[in-house]
Short mmCIF file of C-alpha atoms and ligand atoms in Angstrom, two decimals:
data_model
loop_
_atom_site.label_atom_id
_atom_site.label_comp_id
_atom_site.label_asym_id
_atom_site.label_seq_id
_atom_site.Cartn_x
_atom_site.Cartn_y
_atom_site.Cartn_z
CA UNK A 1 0.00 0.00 0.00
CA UNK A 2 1.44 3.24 -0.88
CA UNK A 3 1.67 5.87 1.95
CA UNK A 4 2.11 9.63 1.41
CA UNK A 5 5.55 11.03 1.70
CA UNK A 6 4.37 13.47 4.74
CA UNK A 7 3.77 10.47 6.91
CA UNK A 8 6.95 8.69 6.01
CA UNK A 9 9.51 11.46 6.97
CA UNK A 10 7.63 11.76 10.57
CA UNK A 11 9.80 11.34 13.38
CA UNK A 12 9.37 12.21 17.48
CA UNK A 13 12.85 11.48 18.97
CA UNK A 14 11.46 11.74 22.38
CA UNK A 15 9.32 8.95 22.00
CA UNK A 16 11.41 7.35 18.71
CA UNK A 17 14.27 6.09 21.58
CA UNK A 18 11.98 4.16 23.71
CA UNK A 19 12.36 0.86 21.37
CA UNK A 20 15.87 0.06 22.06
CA UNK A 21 15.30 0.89 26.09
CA UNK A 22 12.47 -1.82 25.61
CA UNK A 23 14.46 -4.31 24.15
CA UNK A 24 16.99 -4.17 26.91
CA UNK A 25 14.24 -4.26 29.53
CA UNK A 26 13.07 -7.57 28.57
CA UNK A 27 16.58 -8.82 28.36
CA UNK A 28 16.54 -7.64 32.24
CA UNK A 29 18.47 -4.01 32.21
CA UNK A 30 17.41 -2.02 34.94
CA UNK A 31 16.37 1.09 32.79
CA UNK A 32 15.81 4.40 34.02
CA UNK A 33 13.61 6.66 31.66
CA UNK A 34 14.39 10.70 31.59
CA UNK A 35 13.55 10.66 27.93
CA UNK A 36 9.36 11.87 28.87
CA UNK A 37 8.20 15.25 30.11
CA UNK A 38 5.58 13.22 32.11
CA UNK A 39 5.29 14.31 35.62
CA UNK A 40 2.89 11.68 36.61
CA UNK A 41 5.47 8.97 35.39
CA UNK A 42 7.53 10.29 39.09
CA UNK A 43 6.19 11.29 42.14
CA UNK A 44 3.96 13.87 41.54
CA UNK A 45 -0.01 13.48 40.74
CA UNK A 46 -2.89 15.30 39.70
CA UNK A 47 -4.23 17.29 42.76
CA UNK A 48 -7.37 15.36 44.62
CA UNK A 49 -9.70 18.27 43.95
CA UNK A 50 -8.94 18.06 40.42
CA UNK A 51 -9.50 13.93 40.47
CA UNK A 52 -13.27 14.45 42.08
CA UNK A 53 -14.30 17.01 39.58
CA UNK A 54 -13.96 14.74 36.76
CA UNK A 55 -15.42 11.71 38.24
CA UNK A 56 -18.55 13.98 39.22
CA UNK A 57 -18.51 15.59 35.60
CA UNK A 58 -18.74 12.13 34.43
CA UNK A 59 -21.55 10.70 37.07
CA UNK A 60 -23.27 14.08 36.27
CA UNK A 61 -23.68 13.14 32.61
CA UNK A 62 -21.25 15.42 31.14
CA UNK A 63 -20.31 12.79 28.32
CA UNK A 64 -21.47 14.06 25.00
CA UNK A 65 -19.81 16.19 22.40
CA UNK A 66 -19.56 19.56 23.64
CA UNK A 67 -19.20 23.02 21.23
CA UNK A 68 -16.21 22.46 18.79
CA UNK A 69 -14.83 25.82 20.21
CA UNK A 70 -15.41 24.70 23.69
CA UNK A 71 -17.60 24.75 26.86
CA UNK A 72 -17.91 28.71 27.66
CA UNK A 73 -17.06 27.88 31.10
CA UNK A 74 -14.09 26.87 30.88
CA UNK A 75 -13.20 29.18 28.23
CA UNK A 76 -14.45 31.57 30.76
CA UNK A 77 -11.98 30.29 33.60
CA UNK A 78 -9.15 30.52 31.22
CA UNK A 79 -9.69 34.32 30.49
CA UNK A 80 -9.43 34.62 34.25
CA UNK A 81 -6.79 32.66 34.41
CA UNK A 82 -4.62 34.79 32.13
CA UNK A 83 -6.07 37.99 33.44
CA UNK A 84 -3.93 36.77 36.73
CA UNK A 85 -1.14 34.80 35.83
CA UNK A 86 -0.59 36.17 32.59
CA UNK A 87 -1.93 39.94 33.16
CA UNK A 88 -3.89 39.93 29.72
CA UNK A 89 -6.79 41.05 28.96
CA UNK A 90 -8.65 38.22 26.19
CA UNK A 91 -12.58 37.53 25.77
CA UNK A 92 -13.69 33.96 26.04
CA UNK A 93 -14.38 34.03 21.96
CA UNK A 94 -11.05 34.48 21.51
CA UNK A 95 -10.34 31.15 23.10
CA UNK A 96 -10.76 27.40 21.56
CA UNK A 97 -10.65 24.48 23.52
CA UNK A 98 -8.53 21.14 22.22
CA UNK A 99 -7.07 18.29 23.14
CA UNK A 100 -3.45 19.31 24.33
CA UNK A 101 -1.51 21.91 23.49
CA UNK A 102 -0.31 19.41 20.36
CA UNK A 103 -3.54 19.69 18.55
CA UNK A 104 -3.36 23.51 19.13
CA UNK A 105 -0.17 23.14 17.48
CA UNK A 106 -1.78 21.24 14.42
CA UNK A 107 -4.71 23.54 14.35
CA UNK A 108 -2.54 26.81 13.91
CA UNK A 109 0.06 25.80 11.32
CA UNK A 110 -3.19 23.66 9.37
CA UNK A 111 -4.04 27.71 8.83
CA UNK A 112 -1.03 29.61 9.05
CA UNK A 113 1.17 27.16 6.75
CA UNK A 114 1.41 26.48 2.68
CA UNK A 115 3.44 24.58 0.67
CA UNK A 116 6.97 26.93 0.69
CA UNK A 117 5.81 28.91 3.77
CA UNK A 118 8.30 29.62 6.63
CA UNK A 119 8.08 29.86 10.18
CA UNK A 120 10.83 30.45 12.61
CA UNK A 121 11.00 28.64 15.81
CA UNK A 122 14.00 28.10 18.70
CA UNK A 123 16.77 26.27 18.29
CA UNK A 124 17.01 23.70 19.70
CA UNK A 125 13.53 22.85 18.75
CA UNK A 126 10.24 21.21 20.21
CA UNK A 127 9.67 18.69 17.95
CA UNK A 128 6.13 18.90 17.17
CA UNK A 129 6.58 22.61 15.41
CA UNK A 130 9.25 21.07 12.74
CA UNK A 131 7.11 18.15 11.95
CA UNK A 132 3.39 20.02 11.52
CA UNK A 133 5.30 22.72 9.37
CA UNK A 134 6.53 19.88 6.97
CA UNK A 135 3.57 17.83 7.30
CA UNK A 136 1.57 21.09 5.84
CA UNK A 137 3.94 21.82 3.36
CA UNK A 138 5.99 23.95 4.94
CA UNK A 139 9.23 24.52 6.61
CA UNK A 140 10.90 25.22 10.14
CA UNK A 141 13.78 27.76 10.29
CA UNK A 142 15.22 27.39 13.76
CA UNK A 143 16.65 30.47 14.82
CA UNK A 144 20.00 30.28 17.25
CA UNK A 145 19.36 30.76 20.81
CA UNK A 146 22.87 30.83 23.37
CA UNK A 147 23.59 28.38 25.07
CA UNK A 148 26.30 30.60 27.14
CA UNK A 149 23.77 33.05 27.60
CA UNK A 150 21.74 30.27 29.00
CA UNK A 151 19.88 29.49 25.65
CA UNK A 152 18.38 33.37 25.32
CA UNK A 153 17.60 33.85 21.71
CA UNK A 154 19.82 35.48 19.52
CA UNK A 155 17.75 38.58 18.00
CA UNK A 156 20.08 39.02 15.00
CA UNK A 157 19.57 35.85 13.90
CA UNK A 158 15.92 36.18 14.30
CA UNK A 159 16.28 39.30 12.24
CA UNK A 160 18.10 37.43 9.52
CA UNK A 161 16.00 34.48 9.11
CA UNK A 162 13.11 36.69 8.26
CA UNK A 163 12.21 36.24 4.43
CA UNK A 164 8.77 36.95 2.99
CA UNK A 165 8.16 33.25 3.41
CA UNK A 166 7.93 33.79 7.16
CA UNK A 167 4.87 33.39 8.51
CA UNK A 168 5.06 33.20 12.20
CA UNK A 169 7.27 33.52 15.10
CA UNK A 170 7.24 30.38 17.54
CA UNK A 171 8.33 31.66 21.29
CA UNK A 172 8.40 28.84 23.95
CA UNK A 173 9.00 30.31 27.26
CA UNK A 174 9.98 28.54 29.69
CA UNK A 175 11.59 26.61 27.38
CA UNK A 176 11.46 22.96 26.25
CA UNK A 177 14.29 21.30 25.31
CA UNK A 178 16.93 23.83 27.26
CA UNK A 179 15.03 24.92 30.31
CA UNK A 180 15.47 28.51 28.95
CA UNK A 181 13.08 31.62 31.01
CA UNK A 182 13.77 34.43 28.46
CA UNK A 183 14.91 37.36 29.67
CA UNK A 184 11.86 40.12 29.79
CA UNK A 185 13.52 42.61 27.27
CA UNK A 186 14.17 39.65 24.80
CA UNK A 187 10.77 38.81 24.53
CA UNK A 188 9.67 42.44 23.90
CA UNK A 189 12.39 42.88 21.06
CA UNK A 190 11.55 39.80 19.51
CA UNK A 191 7.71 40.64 19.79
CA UNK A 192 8.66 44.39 18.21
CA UNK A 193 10.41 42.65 15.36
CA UNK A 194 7.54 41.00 14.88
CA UNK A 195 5.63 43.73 14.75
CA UNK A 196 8.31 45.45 12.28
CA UNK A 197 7.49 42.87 9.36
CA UNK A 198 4.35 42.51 10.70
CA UNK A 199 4.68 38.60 11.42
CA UNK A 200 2.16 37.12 14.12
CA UNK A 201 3.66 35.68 17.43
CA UNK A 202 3.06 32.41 18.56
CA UNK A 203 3.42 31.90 22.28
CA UNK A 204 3.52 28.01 23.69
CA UNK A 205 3.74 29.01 27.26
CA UNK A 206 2.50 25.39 28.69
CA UNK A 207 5.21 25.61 31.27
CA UNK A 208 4.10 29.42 32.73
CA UNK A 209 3.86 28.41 36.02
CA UNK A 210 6.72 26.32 36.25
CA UNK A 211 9.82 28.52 37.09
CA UNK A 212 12.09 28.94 39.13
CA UNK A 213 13.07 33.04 38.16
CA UNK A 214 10.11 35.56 37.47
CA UNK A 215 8.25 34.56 34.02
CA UNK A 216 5.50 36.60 31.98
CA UNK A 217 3.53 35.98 29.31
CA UNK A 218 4.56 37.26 25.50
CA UNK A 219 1.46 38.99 25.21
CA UNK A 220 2.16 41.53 27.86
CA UNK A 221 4.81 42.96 26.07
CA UNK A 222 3.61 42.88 22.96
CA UNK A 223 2.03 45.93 21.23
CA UNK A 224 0.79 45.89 17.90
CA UNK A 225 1.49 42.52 16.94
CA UNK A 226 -1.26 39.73 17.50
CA UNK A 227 0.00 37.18 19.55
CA UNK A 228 -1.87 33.94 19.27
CA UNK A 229 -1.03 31.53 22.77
CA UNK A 230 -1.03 28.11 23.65
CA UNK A 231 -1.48 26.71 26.64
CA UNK A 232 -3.03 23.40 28.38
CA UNK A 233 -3.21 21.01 31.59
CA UNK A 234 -0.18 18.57 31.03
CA UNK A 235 2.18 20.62 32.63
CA UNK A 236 1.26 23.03 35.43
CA UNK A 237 -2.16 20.66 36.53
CA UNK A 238 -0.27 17.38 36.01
CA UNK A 239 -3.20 15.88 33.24
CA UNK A 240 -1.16 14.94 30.81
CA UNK A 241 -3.12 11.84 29.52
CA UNK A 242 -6.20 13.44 29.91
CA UNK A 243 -5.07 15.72 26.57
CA UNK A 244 -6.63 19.03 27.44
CA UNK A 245 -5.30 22.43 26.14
CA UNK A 246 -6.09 25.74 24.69
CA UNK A 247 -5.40 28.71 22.11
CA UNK A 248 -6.14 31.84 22.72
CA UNK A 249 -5.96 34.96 20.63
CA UNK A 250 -4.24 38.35 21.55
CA UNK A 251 -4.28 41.20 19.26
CA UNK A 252 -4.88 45.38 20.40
CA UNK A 253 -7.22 45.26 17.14
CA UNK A 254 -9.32 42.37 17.04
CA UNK A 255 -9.23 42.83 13.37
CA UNK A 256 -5.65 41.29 13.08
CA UNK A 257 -6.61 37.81 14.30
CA UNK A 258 -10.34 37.51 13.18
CA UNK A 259 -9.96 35.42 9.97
CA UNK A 260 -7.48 32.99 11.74
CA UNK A 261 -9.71 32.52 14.48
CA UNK A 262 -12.79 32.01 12.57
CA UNK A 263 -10.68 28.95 10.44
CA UNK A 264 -9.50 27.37 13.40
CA UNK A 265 -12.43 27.14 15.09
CA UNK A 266 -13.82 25.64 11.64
CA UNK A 267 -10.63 23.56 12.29
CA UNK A 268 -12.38 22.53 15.67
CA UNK A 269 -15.59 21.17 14.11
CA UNK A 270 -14.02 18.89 12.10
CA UNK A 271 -13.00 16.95 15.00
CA UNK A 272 -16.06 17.99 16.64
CA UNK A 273 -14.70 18.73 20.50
CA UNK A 274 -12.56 18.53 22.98
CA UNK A 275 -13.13 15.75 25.64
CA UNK A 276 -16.15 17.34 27.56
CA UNK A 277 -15.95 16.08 31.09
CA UNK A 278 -11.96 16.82 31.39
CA UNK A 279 -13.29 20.70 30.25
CA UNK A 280 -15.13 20.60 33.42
CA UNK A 281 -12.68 19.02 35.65
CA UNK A 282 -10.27 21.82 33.83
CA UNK A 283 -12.99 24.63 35.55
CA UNK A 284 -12.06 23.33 38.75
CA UNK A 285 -7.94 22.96 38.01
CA UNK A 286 -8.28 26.68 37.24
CA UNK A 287 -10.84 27.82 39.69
CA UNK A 288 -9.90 25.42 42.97
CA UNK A 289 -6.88 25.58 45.30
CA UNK A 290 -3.55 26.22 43.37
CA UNK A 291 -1.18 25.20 46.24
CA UNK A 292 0.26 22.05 44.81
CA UNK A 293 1.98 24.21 42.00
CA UNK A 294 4.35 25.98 44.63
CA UNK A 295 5.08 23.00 46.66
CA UNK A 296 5.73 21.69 42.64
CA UNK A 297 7.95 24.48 41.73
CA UNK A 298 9.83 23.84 45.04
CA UNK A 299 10.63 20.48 44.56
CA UNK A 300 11.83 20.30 41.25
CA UNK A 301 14.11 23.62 42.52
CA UNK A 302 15.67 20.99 44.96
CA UNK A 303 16.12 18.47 41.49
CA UNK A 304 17.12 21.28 38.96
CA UNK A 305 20.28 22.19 41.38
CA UNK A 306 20.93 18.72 42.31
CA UNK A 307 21.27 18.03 38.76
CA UNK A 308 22.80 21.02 37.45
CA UNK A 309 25.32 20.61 40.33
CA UNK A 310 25.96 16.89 39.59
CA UNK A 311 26.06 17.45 35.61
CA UNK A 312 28.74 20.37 35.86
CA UNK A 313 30.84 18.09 38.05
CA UNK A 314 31.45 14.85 35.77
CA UNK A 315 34.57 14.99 33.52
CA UNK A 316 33.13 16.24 29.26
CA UNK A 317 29.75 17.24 30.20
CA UNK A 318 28.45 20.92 30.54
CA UNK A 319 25.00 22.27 31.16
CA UNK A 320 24.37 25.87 31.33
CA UNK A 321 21.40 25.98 34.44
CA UNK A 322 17.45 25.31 33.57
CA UNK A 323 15.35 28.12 34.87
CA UNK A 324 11.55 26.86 33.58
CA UNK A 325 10.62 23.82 33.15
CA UNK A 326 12.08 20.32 33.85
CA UNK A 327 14.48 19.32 31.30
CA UNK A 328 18.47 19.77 31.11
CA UNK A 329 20.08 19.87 27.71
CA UNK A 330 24.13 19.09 28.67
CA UNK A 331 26.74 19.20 26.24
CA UNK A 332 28.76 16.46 25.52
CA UNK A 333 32.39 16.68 24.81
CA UNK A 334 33.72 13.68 22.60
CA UNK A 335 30.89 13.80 19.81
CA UNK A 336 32.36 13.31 17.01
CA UNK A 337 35.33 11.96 18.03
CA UNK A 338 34.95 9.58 20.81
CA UNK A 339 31.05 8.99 19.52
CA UNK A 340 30.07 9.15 16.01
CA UNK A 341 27.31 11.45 17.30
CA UNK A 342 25.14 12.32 19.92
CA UNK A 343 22.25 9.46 18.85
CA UNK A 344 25.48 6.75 19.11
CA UNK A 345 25.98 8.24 22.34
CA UNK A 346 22.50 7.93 23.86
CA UNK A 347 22.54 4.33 22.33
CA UNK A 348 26.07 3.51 23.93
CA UNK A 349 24.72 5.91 27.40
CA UNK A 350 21.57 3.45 27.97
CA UNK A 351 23.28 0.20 26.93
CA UNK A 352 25.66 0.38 29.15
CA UNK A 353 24.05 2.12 32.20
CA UNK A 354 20.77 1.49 31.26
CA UNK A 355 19.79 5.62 31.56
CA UNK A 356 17.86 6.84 28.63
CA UNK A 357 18.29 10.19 27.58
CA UNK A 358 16.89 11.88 23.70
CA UNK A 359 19.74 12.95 21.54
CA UNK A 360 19.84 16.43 20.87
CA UNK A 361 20.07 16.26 17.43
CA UNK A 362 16.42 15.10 17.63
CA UNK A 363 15.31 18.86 18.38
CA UNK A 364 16.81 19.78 15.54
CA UNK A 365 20.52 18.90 14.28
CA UNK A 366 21.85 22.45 13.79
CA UNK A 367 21.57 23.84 17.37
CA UNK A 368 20.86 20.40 18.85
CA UNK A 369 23.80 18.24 18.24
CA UNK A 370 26.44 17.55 20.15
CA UNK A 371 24.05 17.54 23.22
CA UNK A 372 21.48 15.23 24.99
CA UNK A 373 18.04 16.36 26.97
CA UNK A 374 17.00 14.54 30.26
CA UNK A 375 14.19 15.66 33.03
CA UNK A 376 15.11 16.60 36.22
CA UNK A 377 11.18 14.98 37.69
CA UNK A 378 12.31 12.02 39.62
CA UNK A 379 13.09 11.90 43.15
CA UNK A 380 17.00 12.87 44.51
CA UNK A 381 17.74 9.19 44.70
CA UNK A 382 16.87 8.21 41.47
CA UNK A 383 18.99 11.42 40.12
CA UNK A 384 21.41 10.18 42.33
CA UNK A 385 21.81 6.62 40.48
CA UNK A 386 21.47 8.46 37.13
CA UNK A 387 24.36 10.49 37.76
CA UNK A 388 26.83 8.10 39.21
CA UNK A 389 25.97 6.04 36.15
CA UNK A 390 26.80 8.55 34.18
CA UNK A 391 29.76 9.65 35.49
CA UNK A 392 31.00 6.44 35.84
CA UNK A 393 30.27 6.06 32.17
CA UNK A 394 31.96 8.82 31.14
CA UNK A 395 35.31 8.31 32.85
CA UNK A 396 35.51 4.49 31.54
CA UNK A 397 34.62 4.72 27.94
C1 PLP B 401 6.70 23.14 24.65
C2 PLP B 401 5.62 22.11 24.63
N1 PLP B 401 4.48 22.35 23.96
C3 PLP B 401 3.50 21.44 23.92
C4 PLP B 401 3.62 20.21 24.54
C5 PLP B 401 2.49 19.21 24.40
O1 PLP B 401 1.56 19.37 25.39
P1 PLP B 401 0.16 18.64 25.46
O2 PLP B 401 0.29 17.52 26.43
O3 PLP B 401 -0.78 19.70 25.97
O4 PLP B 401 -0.20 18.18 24.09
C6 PLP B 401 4.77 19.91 25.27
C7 PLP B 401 4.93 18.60 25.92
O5 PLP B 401 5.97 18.19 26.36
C8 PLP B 401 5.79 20.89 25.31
O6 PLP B 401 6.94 20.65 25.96
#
């Protein structure tokens, strides 16, 4: 059976490693898997509060399709939401409801991108953006950030990446793969260049309320250019399988982002709706107690210095410190030379130690090479056995 060319060249590193770490767990390794962004995979769990609401959603009877756009609750909750976390101002029509910040993803380059099109995200990369671009067509232009400068973007070669192909600017702060909080003023000149070529801003800020610095949302600094957000549950309210997320669109003349909005949400109907009684238990994440996210932040502080600390202190590794998030993204000395490249070492990492980590090159080879990306979610101990491995690794081979 012939299958299109746009499904062959798909690829997903993060989850594209787990075969080989499979295959060594059934020949009895002891495997430990930093590869997933997957809080509930370690020690941390959906808040009880959050729990209830669903399973009362779903005794109440709220288990059919629900508008394509969204229940106006919840879209309600989330204008709220980023009224106080985010300090923007958004109506609830300007919000659609889907199922994880990945479909959002899908949904916005299905109308932004054409065959040829452009748009420019970080480098290293988040999968997902590279592969939607080419699936529609299109391209992804990674633009450098610094890893010295602890992965801040570089605004020049923002600047210089812009053709008349470009059609958005992708900003994911805090950052996945490096763990990068963007400095304030580097947001607002990258959301006035925007504005300069007059080039829409898209903001995945699914890990807002995970860092460990002051963060803010791109929209708050960003005047006339429409800004069009993505957010969801995985993250911050620990629901990652439950696949519940949002876009939301930001513009000082609603003008700018009609059109887009009115596609997407045609977008929406075509897979009818989000799941309806996690948009209800989502009310309550947004609306009920929001104490588990400090004691959250705190504890992955405690991992993200252990780590960092650890990392920085084995022989040919580097890792500039996370500040959002919960991923590190070391550098590797010996790629290249003592490794054919960073995939060979990951391969040669988890065979002998058993650790799984995702080659950098799979978030992109130009800025991602040469390095690897773990989490920092599981407990000390665990960390502790990850990085003894790994140092002990490194010195012997
Ligand atoms: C930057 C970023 N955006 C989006 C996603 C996907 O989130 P969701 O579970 O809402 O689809 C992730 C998941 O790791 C992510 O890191």
């Amino acid at each position: 059976m012939r299958v299109t060319e746009r499904v062959q060249n798909l690829e997903y590193a993060i989850r594209d490693v787990v075969g080989y770490a499979r295959e060594l767990e059934k020949k009895g390794k002891d495997v430990i898997y930093l590869n997933i962004g997957d809080p509930v995979s370690f020690d941390f769990d959906i808040p009880e509060h959050i729990k209830e609401a669903l399973i009362q959603a779903v005794k109440e009877g709220f288990n059919g399709y629900s508008p394509s756009e969204g229940t106006l609750e919840l879209r309600e909750a989330i204008c709220e939401k980023e009224k106080k976390i985010g300090g923007i101002n958004i109506l609830p029509e300007n919000v659609i409801i889907s199922n994880g910040v990945s479909e959002g993803i899908q949904m916005i380059l299905g109308a932004l991108v054409e065959k040829g099109d452009q748009i420019l995200v970080p480098g290293p990369a988040y999968p997902p953006y590279i592969s939607y671009a080419e699936f529609f067509g299109g391209e992804a232009v990674q633009y450098r950030t610094s890893e010295e400068n602890g992965w801040q973007p570089d605004l020049d070669d923002i600047r210089s990446k812009i053709t008349d192909k470009t059609r958005a600017i992708v900003v994911i702060n805090p950052n996945n793969p490096c763990g990068a909080l963007y400095d304030k003023n580097v947001v607002k000149e990258i959301a006035d260049l925007a504005g300069e070529f007059n080039i829409p801003l898209i903001s995945d800020e699914i890990y807002d309320q995970l860092a460990y610095d002051e963060s803010l949302s791109t929209a708050s600094v960003a005047k006339d250019v429409p800004v069009i957000g993505l957010n969801g549950f995985s993250k911050v309210y620990l629901m990652t399988g439950w696949r519940l997320g949002y876009v939301y669109f930001y513009s000082e003349d609603d003008k700018n982002l009609k059109e887009l909005r009115e596609h997407i949400t045609k977008e929406a109907r075509i897979r009818l709706s989000a799941n309806t009684p996690v948009q209800k238990a989502a009310v309550e994440a947004l609306r009920g107690p929001q104490d588990h996210i400090r004691r959250m932040v705190e504890k992955l502080r405690k991992r993200r210095d252990y780590s960092h600390k650890r990392l920085n202190e084995i022989d040919g590794i580097s890792c500039a410190k996370p500040k959002g998030a919960f991923y590190f993204f070391p550098k590797v000395d010996g790629i290249g030379s003592r490794w054919k490249n960073d995939m060979a070492f990951v391969r040669n990492l988890l065979e002998k130690t058993g650790v799984l980590f995702v080659h950098g090159s799979g978030f992109g080879t130009a800025y991602g090479s040469g390095h690897f990306r773990g989490v920092f979610l599981p407990p000390i101990e665990t960390l502790e056995k990850t990085f003894d491995r790994l140092d002990h690794f490194m010195a012997s081979t």
